[in-house]
PDB file of C-alpha atoms in Angstrom:
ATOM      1  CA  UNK A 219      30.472 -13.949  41.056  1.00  0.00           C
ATOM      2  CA  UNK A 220      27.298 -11.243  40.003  1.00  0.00           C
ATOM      3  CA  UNK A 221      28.864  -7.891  39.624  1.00  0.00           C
ATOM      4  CA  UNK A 222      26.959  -5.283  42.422  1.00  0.00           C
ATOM      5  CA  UNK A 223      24.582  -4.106  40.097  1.00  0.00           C
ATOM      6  CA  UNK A 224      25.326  -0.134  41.607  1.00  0.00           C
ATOM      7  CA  UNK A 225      28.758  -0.823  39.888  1.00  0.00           C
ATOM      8  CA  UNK A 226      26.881  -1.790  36.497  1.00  0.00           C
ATOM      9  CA  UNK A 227      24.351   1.226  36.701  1.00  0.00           C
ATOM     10  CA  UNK A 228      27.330   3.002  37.085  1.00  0.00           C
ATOM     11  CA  UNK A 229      29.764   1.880  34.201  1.00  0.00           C
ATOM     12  CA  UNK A 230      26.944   1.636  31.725  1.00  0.00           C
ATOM     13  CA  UNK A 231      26.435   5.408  32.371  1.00  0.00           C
ATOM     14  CA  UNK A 232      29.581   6.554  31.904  1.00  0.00           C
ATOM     15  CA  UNK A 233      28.778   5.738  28.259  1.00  0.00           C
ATOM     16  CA  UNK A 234      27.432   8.824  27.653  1.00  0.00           C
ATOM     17  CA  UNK A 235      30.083  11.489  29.273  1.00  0.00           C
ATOM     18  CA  UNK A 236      31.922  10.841  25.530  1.00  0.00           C
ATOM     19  CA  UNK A 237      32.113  14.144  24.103  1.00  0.00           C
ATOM     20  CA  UNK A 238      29.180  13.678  21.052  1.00  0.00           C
ATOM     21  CA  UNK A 239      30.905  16.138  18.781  1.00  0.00           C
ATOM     22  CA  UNK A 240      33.704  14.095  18.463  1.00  0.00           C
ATOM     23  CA  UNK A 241      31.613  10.617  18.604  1.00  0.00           C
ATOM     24  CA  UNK A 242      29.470  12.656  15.893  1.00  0.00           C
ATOM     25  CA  UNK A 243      32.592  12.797  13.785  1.00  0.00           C
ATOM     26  CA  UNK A 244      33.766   9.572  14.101  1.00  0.00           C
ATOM     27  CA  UNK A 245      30.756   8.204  12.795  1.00  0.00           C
ATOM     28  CA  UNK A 246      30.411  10.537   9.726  1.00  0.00           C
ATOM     29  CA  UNK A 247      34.052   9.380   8.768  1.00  0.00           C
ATOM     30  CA  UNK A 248      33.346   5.514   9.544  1.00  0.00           C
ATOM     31  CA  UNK A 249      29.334   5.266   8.475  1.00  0.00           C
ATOM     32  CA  UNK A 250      28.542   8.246   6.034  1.00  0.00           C
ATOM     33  CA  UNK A 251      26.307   9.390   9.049  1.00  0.00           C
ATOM     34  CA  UNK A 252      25.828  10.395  12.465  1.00  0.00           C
ATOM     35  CA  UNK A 253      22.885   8.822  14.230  1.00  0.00           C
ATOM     36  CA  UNK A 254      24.158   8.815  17.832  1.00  0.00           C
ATOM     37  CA  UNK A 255      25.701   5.124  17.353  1.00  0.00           C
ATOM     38  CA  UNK A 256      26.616   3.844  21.331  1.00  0.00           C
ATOM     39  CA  UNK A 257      25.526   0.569  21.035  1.00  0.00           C
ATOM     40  CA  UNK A 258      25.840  -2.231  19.284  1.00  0.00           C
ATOM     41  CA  UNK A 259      23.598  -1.825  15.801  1.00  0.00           C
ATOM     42  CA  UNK A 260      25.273  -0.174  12.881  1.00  0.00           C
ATOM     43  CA  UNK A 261      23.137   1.532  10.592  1.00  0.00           C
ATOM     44  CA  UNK A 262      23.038  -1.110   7.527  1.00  0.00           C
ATOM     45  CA  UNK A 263      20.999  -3.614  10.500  1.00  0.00           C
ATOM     46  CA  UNK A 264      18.411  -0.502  11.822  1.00  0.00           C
ATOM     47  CA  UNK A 265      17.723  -0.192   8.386  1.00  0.00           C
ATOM     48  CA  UNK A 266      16.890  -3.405   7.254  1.00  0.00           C
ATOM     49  CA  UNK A 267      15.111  -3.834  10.604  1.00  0.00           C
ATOM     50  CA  UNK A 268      13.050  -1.104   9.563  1.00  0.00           C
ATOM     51  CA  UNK A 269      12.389  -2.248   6.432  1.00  0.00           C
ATOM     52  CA  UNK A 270      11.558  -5.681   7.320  1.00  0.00           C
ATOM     53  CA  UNK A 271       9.001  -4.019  10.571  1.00  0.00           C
ATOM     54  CA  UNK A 272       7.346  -1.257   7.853  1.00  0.00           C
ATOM     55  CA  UNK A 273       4.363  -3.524   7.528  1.00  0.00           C
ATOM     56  CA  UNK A 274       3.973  -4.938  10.991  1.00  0.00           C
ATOM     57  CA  UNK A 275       3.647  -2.744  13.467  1.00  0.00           C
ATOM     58  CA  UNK A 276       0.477  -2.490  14.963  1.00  0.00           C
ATOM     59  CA  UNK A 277       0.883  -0.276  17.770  1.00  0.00           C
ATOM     60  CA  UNK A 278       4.145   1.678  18.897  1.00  0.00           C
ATOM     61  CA  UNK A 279       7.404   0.895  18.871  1.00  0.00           C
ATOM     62  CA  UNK A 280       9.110  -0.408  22.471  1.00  0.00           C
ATOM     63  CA  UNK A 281      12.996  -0.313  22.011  1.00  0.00           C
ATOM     64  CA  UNK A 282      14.158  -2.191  25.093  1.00  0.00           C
ATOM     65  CA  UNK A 283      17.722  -1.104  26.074  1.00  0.00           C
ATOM     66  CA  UNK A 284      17.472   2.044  23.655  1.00  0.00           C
ATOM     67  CA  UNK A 285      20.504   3.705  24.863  1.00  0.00           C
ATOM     68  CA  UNK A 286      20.373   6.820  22.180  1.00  0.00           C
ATOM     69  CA  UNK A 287      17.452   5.640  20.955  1.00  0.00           C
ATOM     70  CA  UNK A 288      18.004   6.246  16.818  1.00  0.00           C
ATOM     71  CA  UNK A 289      17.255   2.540  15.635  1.00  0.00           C
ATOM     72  CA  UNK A 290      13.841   2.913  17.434  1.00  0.00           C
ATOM     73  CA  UNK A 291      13.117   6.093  16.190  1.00  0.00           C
ATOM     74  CA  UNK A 292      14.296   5.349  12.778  1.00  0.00           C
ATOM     75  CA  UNK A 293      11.427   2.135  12.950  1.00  0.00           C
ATOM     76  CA  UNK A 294       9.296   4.587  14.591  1.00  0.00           C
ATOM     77  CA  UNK A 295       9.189   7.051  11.802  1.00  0.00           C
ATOM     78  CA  UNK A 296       8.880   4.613   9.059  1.00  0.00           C
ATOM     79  CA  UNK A 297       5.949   3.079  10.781  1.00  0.00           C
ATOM     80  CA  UNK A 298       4.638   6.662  11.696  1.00  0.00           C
ATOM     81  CA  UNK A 299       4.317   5.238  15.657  1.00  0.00           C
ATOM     82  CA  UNK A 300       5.260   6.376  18.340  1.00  0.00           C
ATOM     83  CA  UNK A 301       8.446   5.210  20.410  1.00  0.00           C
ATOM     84  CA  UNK A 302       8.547   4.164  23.891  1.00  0.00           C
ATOM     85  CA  UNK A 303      12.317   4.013  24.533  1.00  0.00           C
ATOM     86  CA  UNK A 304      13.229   2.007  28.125  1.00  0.00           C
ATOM     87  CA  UNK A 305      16.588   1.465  29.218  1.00  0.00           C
ATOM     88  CA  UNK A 306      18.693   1.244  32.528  1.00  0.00           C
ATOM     89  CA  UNK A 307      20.733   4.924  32.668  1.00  0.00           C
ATOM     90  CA  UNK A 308      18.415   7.665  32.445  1.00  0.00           C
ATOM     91  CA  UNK A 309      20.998   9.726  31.090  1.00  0.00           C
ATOM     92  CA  UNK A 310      21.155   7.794  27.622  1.00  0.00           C
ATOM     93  CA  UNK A 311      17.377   8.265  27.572  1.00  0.00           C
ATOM     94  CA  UNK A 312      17.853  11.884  28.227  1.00  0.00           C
ATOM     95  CA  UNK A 313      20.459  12.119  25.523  1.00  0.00           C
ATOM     96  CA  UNK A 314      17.618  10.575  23.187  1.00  0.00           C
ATOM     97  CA  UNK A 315      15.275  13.140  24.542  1.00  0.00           C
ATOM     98  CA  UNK A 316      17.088  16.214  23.922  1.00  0.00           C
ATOM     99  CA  UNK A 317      18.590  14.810  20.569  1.00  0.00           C
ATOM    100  CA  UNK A 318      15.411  13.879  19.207  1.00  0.00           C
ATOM    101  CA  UNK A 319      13.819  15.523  16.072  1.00  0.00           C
ATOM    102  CA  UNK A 320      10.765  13.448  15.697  1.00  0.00           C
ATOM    103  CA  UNK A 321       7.385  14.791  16.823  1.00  0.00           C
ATOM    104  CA  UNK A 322       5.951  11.273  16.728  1.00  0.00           C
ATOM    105  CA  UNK A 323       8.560   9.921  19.797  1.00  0.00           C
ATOM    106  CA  UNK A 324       7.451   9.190  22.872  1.00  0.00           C
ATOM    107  CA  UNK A 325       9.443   8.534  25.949  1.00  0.00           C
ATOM    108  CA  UNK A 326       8.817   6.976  29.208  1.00  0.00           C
ATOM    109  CA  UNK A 327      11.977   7.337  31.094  1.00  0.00           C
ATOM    110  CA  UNK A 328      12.426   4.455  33.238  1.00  0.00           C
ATOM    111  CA  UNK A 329      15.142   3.924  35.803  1.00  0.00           C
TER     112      UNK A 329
END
């Protein structure tokens, strides 16, 4: 049986009502660093995915399913491209936005 999709849109959203101060924490303690981890890649793997891209990329960087959006930006930066960040909730995209630092992001909120 597919799962209503309204139900998925839903649950991946919820995601991001965690409180980030305390998420922000929790990664200092575990990683050394908070990057606005929500997902699935841990730092050690955006970094060598950065490092292994460096030379590649041609044009800018499209992080599919960004969520937070730091491994793109951090393959972004190190490329000096801009980011187009897509994902499903607008409100992880937002919580890129507004946590963002880096003049050379670009986002194209897509719902």
């Amino acid at each position: 049986m597919i799962p209503d999709l309204e139900d998925i849109f839903e649950r991946q959203a919820r995601r991001y009502e965690r409180p980030l101060d305390a998420w922000a924490e929790l990664e200092k303690r575990a990683f050394g660093q908070a990057v606005g981890l929500n997902g699935y890649t841990i730092v050690a793997e955006a970094e060598e995915l950065a490092r292994l891209s460096e030379a590649k990329v041609a044009g800018p960087v499209l992080d599919l399913g960004t969520g937070r959006g730091w491994p793109g930006w951090l393959i972004a930066e190190r490329a000096e491209r801009n980011l187009v960040a897509i994902d499903v909730p607008v409100v992880g995209l937002q919580h890129a936005r507004e946590h963002s630092q880096h003049e050379t992001s670009l986002y194209e909120l897509r719902s």
